[in-house]
Amino acid sequence: ETLPIELSRGCVFKCAFCNYRFNGKQTVDYIKPIETIKNELIYNWENYGITNYRILDDTFNDTEKKIDDMLAVVRDLPFSPKFWAYIRLDLLAKHPHTLDKLYEMGLRAAHFGIETLDLRAGRTIGKGFDPEKQVEMIRHIRSSYGNNMYMIGSFIVGLPGESMHSIVSTQQRILQDEIPLDDVQYWPLTFDKKDFFYWESTLSINQIGRAHV
């Protein structure tokens, strides 16, 4: 069995398209004590033989301290767990030394919310890190760990400033294995309505763009 587990609440980022609560939190807010995490993992293993987990944190690698704490927990376990997690690709590219820590911790599947490889569109939504450096990190992960790391990339179609050509070009690069992702998801840009969602994203509030492709 694979169980969901949440190690912290909220997100330190505040992407313009996101309507999740607790965005923009401080890095040390709402994090479980490491002893609580360790006891939960051991209990599930001893009673149910569970070793596989989906980490539900909005961004697991938002701080290196959280990675280090989780690695310390895993090193002290009587078994080797395996994890799936939401990983911020630009942070991984900025701090490549954390990749080996994540792998040693047991990360075997990473979901990257890439959103776009168009620099201008990325800056509009709060993700302005060099897209090609992110692509290089995906290639580095594949060359380092082969098929032992499953990589999912999600993209948003219709971001302000991104053309149809840019979107098609990204897909072609993925199909040609220039960007060696294992799975790809495309989502249309939508504007939240208060009669459907309790909370709105910055894009919804400001109405600065439309799904135009």
mmCIF file with all atom_site columns, C-alpha atoms in Angstrom:
data_model
loop_
_atom_site.group_PDB
_atom_site.id
_atom_site.type_symbol
_atom_site.label_atom_id
_atom_site.label_alt_id
_atom_site.label_comp_id
_atom_site.label_asym_id
_atom_site.label_entity_id
_atom_site.label_seq_id
_atom_site.pdbx_PDB_ins_code
_atom_site.Cartn_x
_atom_site.Cartn_y
_atom_site.Cartn_z
_atom_site.occupancy
_atom_site.B_iso_or_equiv
_atom_site.pdbx_formal_charge
_atom_site.auth_seq_id
_atom_site.auth_comp_id
_atom_site.auth_asym_id
_atom_site.auth_atom_id
_atom_site.pdbx_PDB_model_num
ATOM 1   C CA . GLU A 1 1   ? 0.000   0.000  0.000   1.00 0.00 ? 1   GLU A CA 1
ATOM 2   C CA . THR A 1 2   ? 0.979   3.616  -0.560  1.00 0.00 ? 2   THR A CA 1
ATOM 3   C CA . LEU A 1 3   ? -0.189  6.127  2.037   1.00 0.00 ? 3   LEU A CA 1
ATOM 4   C CA . PRO A 1 4   ? -0.440  9.919  1.843   1.00 0.00 ? 4   PRO A CA 1
ATOM 5   C CA . ILE A 1 5   ? 1.564   11.833 4.427   1.00 0.00 ? 5   ILE A CA 1
ATOM 6   C CA . GLU A 1 6   ? 1.789   15.562 5.111   1.00 0.00 ? 6   GLU A CA 1
ATOM 7   C CA . LEU A 1 7   ? 4.945   16.890 6.732   1.00 0.00 ? 7   LEU A CA 1
ATOM 8   C CA . SER A 1 8   ? 4.070   20.587 6.611   1.00 0.00 ? 8   SER A CA 1
ATOM 9   C CA . ARG A 1 9   ? 1.153   22.848 5.730   1.00 0.00 ? 9   ARG A CA 1
ATOM 10  C CA . GLY A 1 10  ? 1.117   25.762 3.324   1.00 0.00 ? 10  GLY A CA 1
ATOM 11  C CA . CYS A 1 11  ? 3.592   27.038 0.743   1.00 0.00 ? 11  CYS A CA 1
ATOM 12  C CA . VAL A 1 12  ? 6.405   29.590 1.009   1.00 0.00 ? 12  VAL A CA 1
ATOM 13  C CA . PHE A 1 13  ? 5.639   30.754 -2.546  1.00 0.00 ? 13  PHE A CA 1
ATOM 14  C CA . LYS A 1 14  ? 2.710   32.739 -3.904  1.00 0.00 ? 14  LYS A CA 1
ATOM 15  C CA . CYS A 1 15  ? 2.343   31.886 -7.582  1.00 0.00 ? 15  CYS A CA 1
ATOM 16  C CA . ALA A 1 16  ? -0.133  34.152 -9.366  1.00 0.00 ? 16  ALA A CA 1
ATOM 17  C CA . PHE A 1 17  ? -2.269  31.283 -10.713 1.00 0.00 ? 17  PHE A CA 1
ATOM 18  C CA . CYS A 1 18  ? -2.603  29.437 -7.387  1.00 0.00 ? 18  CYS A CA 1
ATOM 19  C CA . ASN A 1 19  ? -5.638  29.769 -5.116  1.00 0.00 ? 19  ASN A CA 1
ATOM 20  C CA . TYR A 1 20  ? -4.437  27.452 -2.326  1.00 0.00 ? 20  TYR A CA 1
ATOM 21  C CA . ARG A 1 21  ? -4.591  28.758 1.235   1.00 0.00 ? 21  ARG A CA 1
ATOM 22  C CA . PHE A 1 22  ? -1.494  29.449 3.349   1.00 0.00 ? 22  PHE A CA 1
ATOM 23  C CA . ASN A 1 23  ? 0.496   30.712 0.372   1.00 0.00 ? 23  ASN A CA 1
ATOM 24  C CA . GLY A 1 24  ? 3.410   32.940 1.251   1.00 0.00 ? 24  GLY A CA 1
ATOM 25  C CA . LYS A 1 25  ? 3.957   31.386 4.675   1.00 0.00 ? 25  LYS A CA 1
ATOM 26  C CA . GLN A 1 26  ? 7.268   31.589 6.522   1.00 0.00 ? 26  GLN A CA 1
ATOM 27  C CA . THR A 1 27  ? 9.628   28.688 5.889   1.00 0.00 ? 27  THR A CA 1
ATOM 28  C CA . VAL A 1 28  ? 9.472   27.376 9.454   1.00 0.00 ? 28  VAL A CA 1
ATOM 29  C CA . ASP A 1 29  ? 5.674   27.568 9.869   1.00 0.00 ? 29  ASP A CA 1
ATOM 30  C CA . TYR A 1 30  ? 3.403   24.535 10.241  1.00 0.00 ? 30  TYR A CA 1
ATOM 31  C CA . ILE A 1 31  ? 6.082   21.801 10.097  1.00 0.00 ? 31  ILE A CA 1
ATOM 32  C CA . LYS A 1 32  ? 5.648   18.522 11.983  1.00 0.00 ? 32  LYS A CA 1
ATOM 33  C CA . PRO A 1 33  ? 8.296   17.677 14.603  1.00 0.00 ? 33  PRO A CA 1
ATOM 34  C CA . ILE A 1 34  ? 10.698  15.084 13.229  1.00 0.00 ? 34  ILE A CA 1
ATOM 35  C CA . GLU A 1 35  ? 9.984   12.698 16.117  1.00 0.00 ? 35  GLU A CA 1
ATOM 36  C CA . THR A 1 36  ? 6.298   12.719 15.185  1.00 0.00 ? 36  THR A CA 1
ATOM 37  C CA . ILE A 1 37  ? 7.168   11.861 11.590  1.00 0.00 ? 37  ILE A CA 1
ATOM 38  C CA . LYS A 1 38  ? 9.570   9.124  12.647  1.00 0.00 ? 38  LYS A CA 1
ATOM 39  C CA . ASN A 1 39  ? 7.034   7.550  15.021  1.00 0.00 ? 39  ASN A CA 1
ATOM 40  C CA . GLU A 1 40  ? 4.328   7.594  12.343  1.00 0.00 ? 40  GLU A CA 1
ATOM 41  C CA . LEU A 1 41  ? 6.571   5.872  9.783   1.00 0.00 ? 41  LEU A CA 1
ATOM 42  C CA . ILE A 1 42  ? 7.698   3.217  12.249  1.00 0.00 ? 42  ILE A CA 1
ATOM 43  C CA . TYR A 1 43  ? 4.146   2.576  13.466  1.00 0.00 ? 43  TYR A CA 1
ATOM 44  C CA . ASN A 1 44  ? 2.860   2.058  9.925   1.00 0.00 ? 44  ASN A CA 1
ATOM 45  C CA . TRP A 1 45  ? 5.764   -0.252 9.093   1.00 0.00 ? 45  TRP A CA 1
ATOM 46  C CA . GLU A 1 46  ? 5.526   -2.343 12.246  1.00 0.00 ? 46  GLU A CA 1
ATOM 47  C CA . ASN A 1 47  ? 1.735   -2.734 12.082  1.00 0.00 ? 47  ASN A CA 1
ATOM 48  C CA . TYR A 1 48  ? 1.022   -2.753 8.357   1.00 0.00 ? 48  TYR A CA 1
ATOM 49  C CA . GLY A 1 49  ? 4.348   -3.228 6.570   1.00 0.00 ? 49  GLY A CA 1
ATOM 50  C CA . ILE A 1 50  ? 3.956   0.118  4.778   1.00 0.00 ? 50  ILE A CA 1
ATOM 51  C CA . THR A 1 51  ? 7.085   1.590  3.184   1.00 0.00 ? 51  THR A CA 1
ATOM 52  C CA . ASN A 1 52  ? 5.679   3.719  0.318   1.00 0.00 ? 52  ASN A CA 1
ATOM 53  C CA . TYR A 1 53  ? 4.306   7.256  0.719   1.00 0.00 ? 53  TYR A CA 1
ATOM 54  C CA . ARG A 1 54  ? 3.004   10.231 -1.223  1.00 0.00 ? 54  ARG A CA 1
ATOM 55  C CA . ILE A 1 55  ? 4.237   13.410 0.453   1.00 0.00 ? 55  ILE A CA 1
ATOM 56  C CA . LEU A 1 56  ? 1.424   15.950 0.066   1.00 0.00 ? 56  LEU A CA 1
ATOM 57  C CA . ASP A 1 57  ? 3.331   19.127 1.004   1.00 0.00 ? 57  ASP A CA 1
ATOM 58  C CA . ASP A 1 58  ? 2.706   21.888 -1.535  1.00 0.00 ? 58  ASP A CA 1
ATOM 59  C CA . THR A 1 59  ? 6.494   22.102 -2.031  1.00 0.00 ? 59  THR A CA 1
ATOM 60  C CA . PHE A 1 60  ? 8.559   19.485 -0.234  1.00 0.00 ? 60  PHE A CA 1
ATOM 61  C CA . ASN A 1 61  ? 11.974  21.022 -1.038  1.00 0.00 ? 61  ASN A CA 1
ATOM 62  C CA . ASP A 1 62  ? 11.051  24.573 -0.009  1.00 0.00 ? 62  ASP A CA 1
ATOM 63  C CA . THR A 1 63  ? 13.861  24.542 2.568   1.00 0.00 ? 63  THR A CA 1
ATOM 64  C CA . GLU A 1 64  ? 17.007  22.451 2.821   1.00 0.00 ? 64  GLU A CA 1
ATOM 65  C CA . LYS A 1 65  ? 16.415  22.079 6.554   1.00 0.00 ? 65  LYS A CA 1
ATOM 66  C CA . LYS A 1 66  ? 13.255  20.092 5.908   1.00 0.00 ? 66  LYS A CA 1
ATOM 67  C CA . ILE A 1 67  ? 15.195  17.832 3.532   1.00 0.00 ? 67  ILE A CA 1
ATOM 68  C CA . ASP A 1 68  ? 17.968  17.381 6.082   1.00 0.00 ? 68  ASP A CA 1
ATOM 69  C CA . ASP A 1 69  ? 15.487  16.631 8.872   1.00 0.00 ? 69  ASP A CA 1
ATOM 70  C CA . MET A 1 70  ? 13.693  14.037 6.764   1.00 0.00 ? 70  MET A CA 1
ATOM 71  C CA . LEU A 1 71  ? 16.993  12.467 5.735   1.00 0.00 ? 71  LEU A CA 1
ATOM 72  C CA . ALA A 1 72  ? 17.981  12.189 9.413   1.00 0.00 ? 72  ALA A CA 1
ATOM 73  C CA . VAL A 1 73  ? 14.675  10.440 10.135  1.00 0.00 ? 73  VAL A CA 1
ATOM 74  C CA . VAL A 1 74  ? 15.149  7.977  7.281   1.00 0.00 ? 74  VAL A CA 1
ATOM 75  C CA . ARG A 1 75  ? 18.722  7.166  8.299   1.00 0.00 ? 75  ARG A CA 1
ATOM 76  C CA . ASP A 1 76  ? 17.405  6.192  11.729  1.00 0.00 ? 76  ASP A CA 1
ATOM 77  C CA . LEU A 1 77  ? 14.604  3.918  10.460  1.00 0.00 ? 77  LEU A CA 1
ATOM 78  C CA . PRO A 1 78  ? 14.796  0.101  10.523  1.00 0.00 ? 78  PRO A CA 1
ATOM 79  C CA . PHE A 1 79  ? 13.591  0.007  6.882   1.00 0.00 ? 79  PHE A CA 1
ATOM 80  C CA . SER A 1 80  ? 14.066  1.953  3.632   1.00 0.00 ? 80  SER A CA 1
ATOM 81  C CA . PRO A 1 81  ? 10.980  3.986  2.683   1.00 0.00 ? 81  PRO A CA 1
ATOM 82  C CA . LYS A 1 82  ? 10.151  5.258  -0.807  1.00 0.00 ? 82  LYS A CA 1
ATOM 83  C CA . PHE A 1 83  ? 8.497   8.610  -1.441  1.00 0.00 ? 83  PHE A CA 1
ATOM 84  C CA . TRP A 1 84  ? 6.642   10.581 -4.127  1.00 0.00 ? 84  TRP A CA 1
ATOM 85  C CA . ALA A 1 85  ? 6.591   14.377 -3.661  1.00 0.00 ? 85  ALA A CA 1
ATOM 86  C CA . TYR A 1 86  ? 5.895   17.755 -5.231  1.00 0.00 ? 86  TYR A CA 1
ATOM 87  C CA . ILE A 1 87  ? 9.341   19.184 -5.964  1.00 0.00 ? 87  ILE A CA 1
ATOM 88  C CA . ARG A 1 88  ? 10.066  22.732 -7.098  1.00 0.00 ? 88  ARG A CA 1
ATOM 89  C CA . LEU A 1 89  ? 12.358  22.266 -10.099 1.00 0.00 ? 89  LEU A CA 1
ATOM 90  C CA . ASP A 1 90  ? 13.879  25.745 -10.026 1.00 0.00 ? 90  ASP A CA 1
ATOM 91  C CA . LEU A 1 91  ? 14.946  25.255 -6.397  1.00 0.00 ? 91  LEU A CA 1
ATOM 92  C CA . LEU A 1 92  ? 16.519  21.943 -7.343  1.00 0.00 ? 92  LEU A CA 1
ATOM 93  C CA . ALA A 1 93  ? 18.409  23.674 -10.169 1.00 0.00 ? 93  ALA A CA 1
ATOM 94  C CA . LYS A 1 94  ? 19.570  26.426 -7.806  1.00 0.00 ? 94  LYS A CA 1
ATOM 95  C CA . HIS A 1 95  ? 20.674  23.913 -5.163  1.00 0.00 ? 95  HIS A CA 1
ATOM 96  C CA . PRO A 1 96  ? 21.739  20.808 -7.117  1.00 0.00 ? 96  PRO A CA 1
ATOM 97  C CA . HIS A 1 97  ? 23.487  19.285 -4.096  1.00 0.00 ? 97  HIS A CA 1
ATOM 98  C CA . THR A 1 98  ? 20.059  18.626 -2.572  1.00 0.00 ? 98  THR A CA 1
ATOM 99  C CA . LEU A 1 99  ? 19.287  16.065 -5.305  1.00 0.00 ? 99  LEU A CA 1
ATOM 100 C CA . ASP A 1 100 ? 21.482  13.369 -3.765  1.00 0.00 ? 100 ASP A CA 1
ATOM 101 C CA . LYS A 1 101 ? 19.928  14.057 -0.369  1.00 0.00 ? 101 LYS A CA 1
ATOM 102 C CA . LEU A 1 102 ? 16.448  13.602 -1.800  1.00 0.00 ? 102 LEU A CA 1
ATOM 103 C CA . TYR A 1 103 ? 17.435  10.345 -3.468  1.00 0.00 ? 103 TYR A CA 1
ATOM 104 C CA . GLU A 1 104 ? 19.074  8.989  -0.321  1.00 0.00 ? 104 GLU A CA 1
ATOM 105 C CA . MET A 1 105 ? 15.947  9.970  1.606   1.00 0.00 ? 105 MET A CA 1
ATOM 106 C CA . GLY A 1 106 ? 13.985  7.674  -0.687  1.00 0.00 ? 106 GLY A CA 1
ATOM 107 C CA . LEU A 1 107 ? 12.509  10.037 -3.283  1.00 0.00 ? 107 LEU A CA 1
ATOM 108 C CA . ARG A 1 108 ? 11.690  7.908  -6.330  1.00 0.00 ? 108 ARG A CA 1
ATOM 109 C CA . ALA A 1 109 ? 9.018   10.024 -8.018  1.00 0.00 ? 109 ALA A CA 1
ATOM 110 C CA . ALA A 1 110 ? 8.963   13.813 -8.386  1.00 0.00 ? 110 ALA A CA 1
ATOM 111 C CA . HIS A 1 111 ? 6.119   15.986 -9.644  1.00 0.00 ? 111 HIS A CA 1
ATOM 112 C CA . PHE A 1 112 ? 7.447   19.252 -11.086 1.00 0.00 ? 112 PHE A CA 1
ATOM 113 C CA . GLY A 1 113 ? 5.018   22.145 -11.518 1.00 0.00 ? 113 GLY A CA 1
ATOM 114 C CA . ILE A 1 114 ? 6.986   23.626 -14.416 1.00 0.00 ? 114 ILE A CA 1
ATOM 115 C CA . GLU A 1 115 ? 3.988   25.547 -15.845 1.00 0.00 ? 115 GLU A CA 1
ATOM 116 C CA . THR A 1 116 ? 5.912   27.066 -18.778 1.00 0.00 ? 116 THR A CA 1
ATOM 117 C CA . LEU A 1 117 ? 9.300   27.194 -20.507 1.00 0.00 ? 117 LEU A CA 1
ATOM 118 C CA . ASP A 1 118 ? 8.573   30.729 -21.729 1.00 0.00 ? 118 ASP A CA 1
ATOM 119 C CA . LEU A 1 119 ? 10.622  33.115 -19.588 1.00 0.00 ? 119 LEU A CA 1
ATOM 120 C CA . ARG A 1 120 ? 8.253   36.081 -19.953 1.00 0.00 ? 120 ARG A CA 1
ATOM 121 C CA . ALA A 1 121 ? 5.182   34.018 -19.056 1.00 0.00 ? 121 ALA A CA 1
ATOM 122 C CA . GLY A 1 122 ? 7.075   32.485 -16.147 1.00 0.00 ? 122 GLY A CA 1
ATOM 123 C CA . ARG A 1 123 ? 7.894   35.903 -14.739 1.00 0.00 ? 123 ARG A CA 1
ATOM 124 C CA . THR A 1 124 ? 4.226   36.883 -14.990 1.00 0.00 ? 124 THR A CA 1
ATOM 125 C CA . ILE A 1 125 ? 3.186   34.085 -12.652 1.00 0.00 ? 125 ILE A CA 1
ATOM 126 C CA . GLY A 1 126 ? 6.151   34.318 -10.276 1.00 0.00 ? 126 GLY A CA 1
ATOM 127 C CA . LYS A 1 127 ? 8.335   31.621 -11.833 1.00 0.00 ? 127 LYS A CA 1
ATOM 128 C CA . GLY A 1 128 ? 11.062  33.572 -13.579 1.00 0.00 ? 128 GLY A CA 1
ATOM 129 C CA . PHE A 1 129 ? 14.009  31.207 -13.161 1.00 0.00 ? 129 PHE A CA 1
ATOM 130 C CA . ASP A 1 130 ? 15.925  30.342 -16.373 1.00 0.00 ? 130 ASP A CA 1
ATOM 131 C CA . PRO A 1 131 ? 13.837  27.619 -18.112 1.00 0.00 ? 131 PRO A CA 1
ATOM 132 C CA . GLU A 1 132 ? 16.877  26.025 -19.774 1.00 0.00 ? 132 GLU A CA 1
ATOM 133 C CA . LYS A 1 133 ? 18.597  25.521 -16.436 1.00 0.00 ? 133 LYS A CA 1
ATOM 134 C CA . GLN A 1 134 ? 15.488  23.660 -15.329 1.00 0.00 ? 134 GLN A CA 1
ATOM 135 C CA . VAL A 1 135 ? 15.647  21.483 -18.442 1.00 0.00 ? 135 VAL A CA 1
ATOM 136 C CA . GLU A 1 136 ? 19.315  20.800 -17.692 1.00 0.00 ? 136 GLU A CA 1
ATOM 137 C CA . MET A 1 137 ? 18.345  19.617 -14.204 1.00 0.00 ? 137 MET A CA 1
ATOM 138 C CA . ILE A 1 138 ? 15.798  17.171 -15.640 1.00 0.00 ? 138 ILE A CA 1
ATOM 139 C CA . ARG A 1 139 ? 18.513  15.759 -17.889 1.00 0.00 ? 139 ARG A CA 1
ATOM 140 C CA . HIS A 1 140 ? 20.926  15.594 -14.962 1.00 0.00 ? 140 HIS A CA 1
ATOM 141 C CA . ILE A 1 141 ? 18.413  13.615 -12.894 1.00 0.00 ? 141 ILE A CA 1
ATOM 142 C CA . ARG A 1 142 ? 17.903  11.168 -15.752 1.00 0.00 ? 142 ARG A CA 1
ATOM 143 C CA . SER A 1 143 ? 21.630  10.714 -16.346 1.00 0.00 ? 143 SER A CA 1
ATOM 144 C CA . SER A 1 144 ? 22.298  10.323 -12.617 1.00 0.00 ? 144 SER A CA 1
ATOM 145 C CA . TYR A 1 145 ? 19.502  7.960  -11.651 1.00 0.00 ? 145 TYR A CA 1
ATOM 146 C CA . GLY A 1 146 ? 18.131  6.566  -14.903 1.00 0.00 ? 146 GLY A CA 1
ATOM 147 C CA . ASN A 1 147 ? 14.669  5.074  -14.522 1.00 0.00 ? 147 ASN A CA 1
ATOM 148 C CA . ASN A 1 148 ? 14.968  4.937  -10.733 1.00 0.00 ? 148 ASN A CA 1
ATOM 149 C CA . MET A 1 149 ? 13.503  8.453  -10.586 1.00 0.00 ? 149 MET A CA 1
ATOM 150 C CA . TYR A 1 150 ? 10.060  8.894  -12.155 1.00 0.00 ? 150 TYR A CA 1
ATOM 151 C CA . MET A 1 151 ? 9.523   12.500 -13.262 1.00 0.00 ? 151 MET A CA 1
ATOM 152 C CA . ILE A 1 152 ? 6.175   14.170 -13.942 1.00 0.00 ? 152 ILE A CA 1
ATOM 153 C CA . GLY A 1 153 ? 5.967   17.671 -15.414 1.00 0.00 ? 153 GLY A CA 1
ATOM 154 C CA . SER A 1 154 ? 2.813   19.787 -15.395 1.00 0.00 ? 154 SER A CA 1
ATOM 155 C CA . PHE A 1 155 ? 2.230   22.816 -17.620 1.00 0.00 ? 155 PHE A CA 1
ATOM 156 C CA . ILE A 1 156 ? -0.437  25.531 -17.876 1.00 0.00 ? 156 ILE A CA 1
ATOM 157 C CA . VAL A 1 157 ? -1.838  26.402 -21.297 1.00 0.00 ? 157 VAL A CA 1
ATOM 158 C CA . GLY A 1 158 ? -2.950  29.998 -21.814 1.00 0.00 ? 158 GLY A CA 1
ATOM 159 C CA . LEU A 1 159 ? -0.624  31.945 -19.548 1.00 0.00 ? 159 LEU A CA 1
ATOM 160 C CA . PRO A 1 160 ? -0.365  35.689 -20.278 1.00 0.00 ? 160 PRO A CA 1
ATOM 161 C CA . GLY A 1 161 ? 2.538   36.293 -22.656 1.00 0.00 ? 161 GLY A CA 1
ATOM 162 C CA . GLU A 1 162 ? 2.953   32.737 -23.949 1.00 0.00 ? 162 GLU A CA 1
ATOM 163 C CA . SER A 1 163 ? 2.235   31.991 -27.601 1.00 0.00 ? 163 SER A CA 1
ATOM 164 C CA . MET A 1 164 ? 0.861   28.847 -29.206 1.00 0.00 ? 164 MET A CA 1
ATOM 165 C CA . HIS A 1 165 ? 4.273   28.373 -30.834 1.00 0.00 ? 165 HIS A CA 1
ATOM 166 C CA . SER A 1 166 ? 5.935   28.266 -27.423 1.00 0.00 ? 166 SER A CA 1
ATOM 167 C CA . ILE A 1 167 ? 3.510   25.637 -26.119 1.00 0.00 ? 167 ILE A CA 1
ATOM 168 C CA . VAL A 1 168 ? 3.861   23.444 -29.224 1.00 0.00 ? 168 VAL A CA 1
ATOM 169 C CA . SER A 1 169 ? 7.657   23.781 -29.109 1.00 0.00 ? 169 SER A CA 1
ATOM 170 C CA . THR A 1 170 ? 7.712   22.567 -25.510 1.00 0.00 ? 170 THR A CA 1
ATOM 171 C CA . GLN A 1 171 ? 5.607   19.543 -26.401 1.00 0.00 ? 171 GLN A CA 1
ATOM 172 C CA . GLN A 1 172 ? 7.829   18.715 -29.373 1.00 0.00 ? 172 GLN A CA 1
ATOM 173 C CA . ARG A 1 173 ? 10.931  18.816 -27.174 1.00 0.00 ? 173 ARG A CA 1
ATOM 174 C CA . ILE A 1 174 ? 9.271   16.410 -24.750 1.00 0.00 ? 174 ILE A CA 1
ATOM 175 C CA . LEU A 1 175 ? 8.175   14.017 -27.520 1.00 0.00 ? 175 LEU A CA 1
ATOM 176 C CA . GLN A 1 176 ? 11.716  14.023 -28.937 1.00 0.00 ? 176 GLN A CA 1
ATOM 177 C CA . ASP A 1 177 ? 13.049  13.187 -25.457 1.00 0.00 ? 177 ASP A CA 1
ATOM 178 C CA . GLU A 1 178 ? 15.024  16.415 -25.365 1.00 0.00 ? 178 GLU A CA 1
ATOM 179 C CA . ILE A 1 179 ? 13.220  16.941 -22.087 1.00 0.00 ? 179 ILE A CA 1
ATOM 180 C CA . PRO A 1 180 ? 13.187  13.389 -20.649 1.00 0.00 ? 180 PRO A CA 1
ATOM 181 C CA . LEU A 1 181 ? 10.060  13.485 -18.507 1.00 0.00 ? 181 LEU A CA 1
ATOM 182 C CA . ASP A 1 182 ? 8.180   10.243 -17.860 1.00 0.00 ? 182 ASP A CA 1
ATOM 183 C CA . ASP A 1 183 ? 4.746   11.858 -17.770 1.00 0.00 ? 183 ASP A CA 1
ATOM 184 C CA . VAL A 1 184 ? 3.324   15.238 -18.794 1.00 0.00 ? 184 VAL A CA 1
ATOM 185 C CA . GLN A 1 185 ? 0.146   17.032 -17.746 1.00 0.00 ? 185 GLN A CA 1
ATOM 186 C CA . TYR A 1 186 ? -1.379  20.096 -19.404 1.00 0.00 ? 186 TYR A CA 1
ATOM 187 C CA . TRP A 1 187 ? -3.952  22.249 -17.641 1.00 0.00 ? 187 TRP A CA 1
ATOM 188 C CA . PRO A 1 188 ? -5.866  25.242 -19.059 1.00 0.00 ? 188 PRO A CA 1
ATOM 189 C CA . LEU A 1 189 ? -5.507  28.557 -17.283 1.00 0.00 ? 189 LEU A CA 1
ATOM 190 C CA . THR A 1 190 ? -8.770  29.225 -15.474 1.00 0.00 ? 190 THR A CA 1
ATOM 191 C CA . PHE A 1 191 ? -10.058 32.124 -13.424 1.00 0.00 ? 191 PHE A CA 1
ATOM 192 C CA . ASP A 1 192 ? -11.593 31.124 -10.116 1.00 0.00 ? 192 ASP A CA 1
ATOM 193 C CA . LYS A 1 193 ? -15.068 32.281 -9.239  1.00 0.00 ? 193 LYS A CA 1
ATOM 194 C CA . LYS A 1 194 ? -16.130 32.909 -5.687  1.00 0.00 ? 194 LYS A CA 1
ATOM 195 C CA . ASP A 1 195 ? -19.345 30.956 -6.241  1.00 0.00 ? 195 ASP A CA 1
ATOM 196 C CA . PHE A 1 196 ? -17.199 27.871 -7.025  1.00 0.00 ? 196 PHE A CA 1
ATOM 197 C CA . PHE A 1 197 ? -14.047 28.379 -4.940  1.00 0.00 ? 197 PHE A CA 1
ATOM 198 C CA . TYR A 1 198 ? -13.728 29.928 -1.493  1.00 0.00 ? 198 TYR A CA 1
ATOM 199 C CA . TRP A 1 199 ? -10.475 31.622 -2.449  1.00 0.00 ? 199 TRP A CA 1
ATOM 200 C CA . GLU A 1 200 ? -9.214  33.295 -5.604  1.00 0.00 ? 200 GLU A CA 1
ATOM 201 C CA . SER A 1 201 ? -5.758  33.436 -7.176  1.00 0.00 ? 201 SER A CA 1
ATOM 202 C CA . THR A 1 202 ? -3.924  36.693 -7.863  1.00 0.00 ? 202 THR A CA 1
ATOM 203 C CA . LEU A 1 203 ? -4.619  36.279 -11.581 1.00 0.00 ? 203 LEU A CA 1
ATOM 204 C CA . SER A 1 204 ? -8.330  35.880 -10.877 1.00 0.00 ? 204 SER A CA 1
ATOM 205 C CA . ILE A 1 205 ? -8.454  38.940 -8.657  1.00 0.00 ? 205 ILE A CA 1
ATOM 206 C CA . ASN A 1 206 ? -6.507  41.179 -11.030 1.00 0.00 ? 206 ASN A CA 1
ATOM 207 C CA . GLN A 1 207 ? -7.933  39.719 -14.257 1.00 0.00 ? 207 GLN A CA 1
ATOM 208 C CA . ILE A 1 208 ? -4.626  40.440 -16.046 1.00 0.00 ? 208 ILE A CA 1
ATOM 209 C CA . GLY A 1 209 ? -4.855  37.687 -18.643 1.00 0.00 ? 209 GLY A CA 1
ATOM 210 C CA . ARG A 1 210 ? -7.095  35.246 -20.484 1.00 0.00 ? 210 ARG A CA 1
ATOM 211 C CA . ALA A 1 211 ? -6.774  31.710 -21.808 1.00 0.00 ? 211 ALA A CA 1
ATOM 212 C CA . HIS A 1 212 ? -5.989  32.843 -25.333 1.00 0.00 ? 212 HIS A CA 1
ATOM 213 C CA . VAL A 1 213 ? -4.692  29.758 -27.170 1.00 0.00 ? 213 VAL A CA 1
#
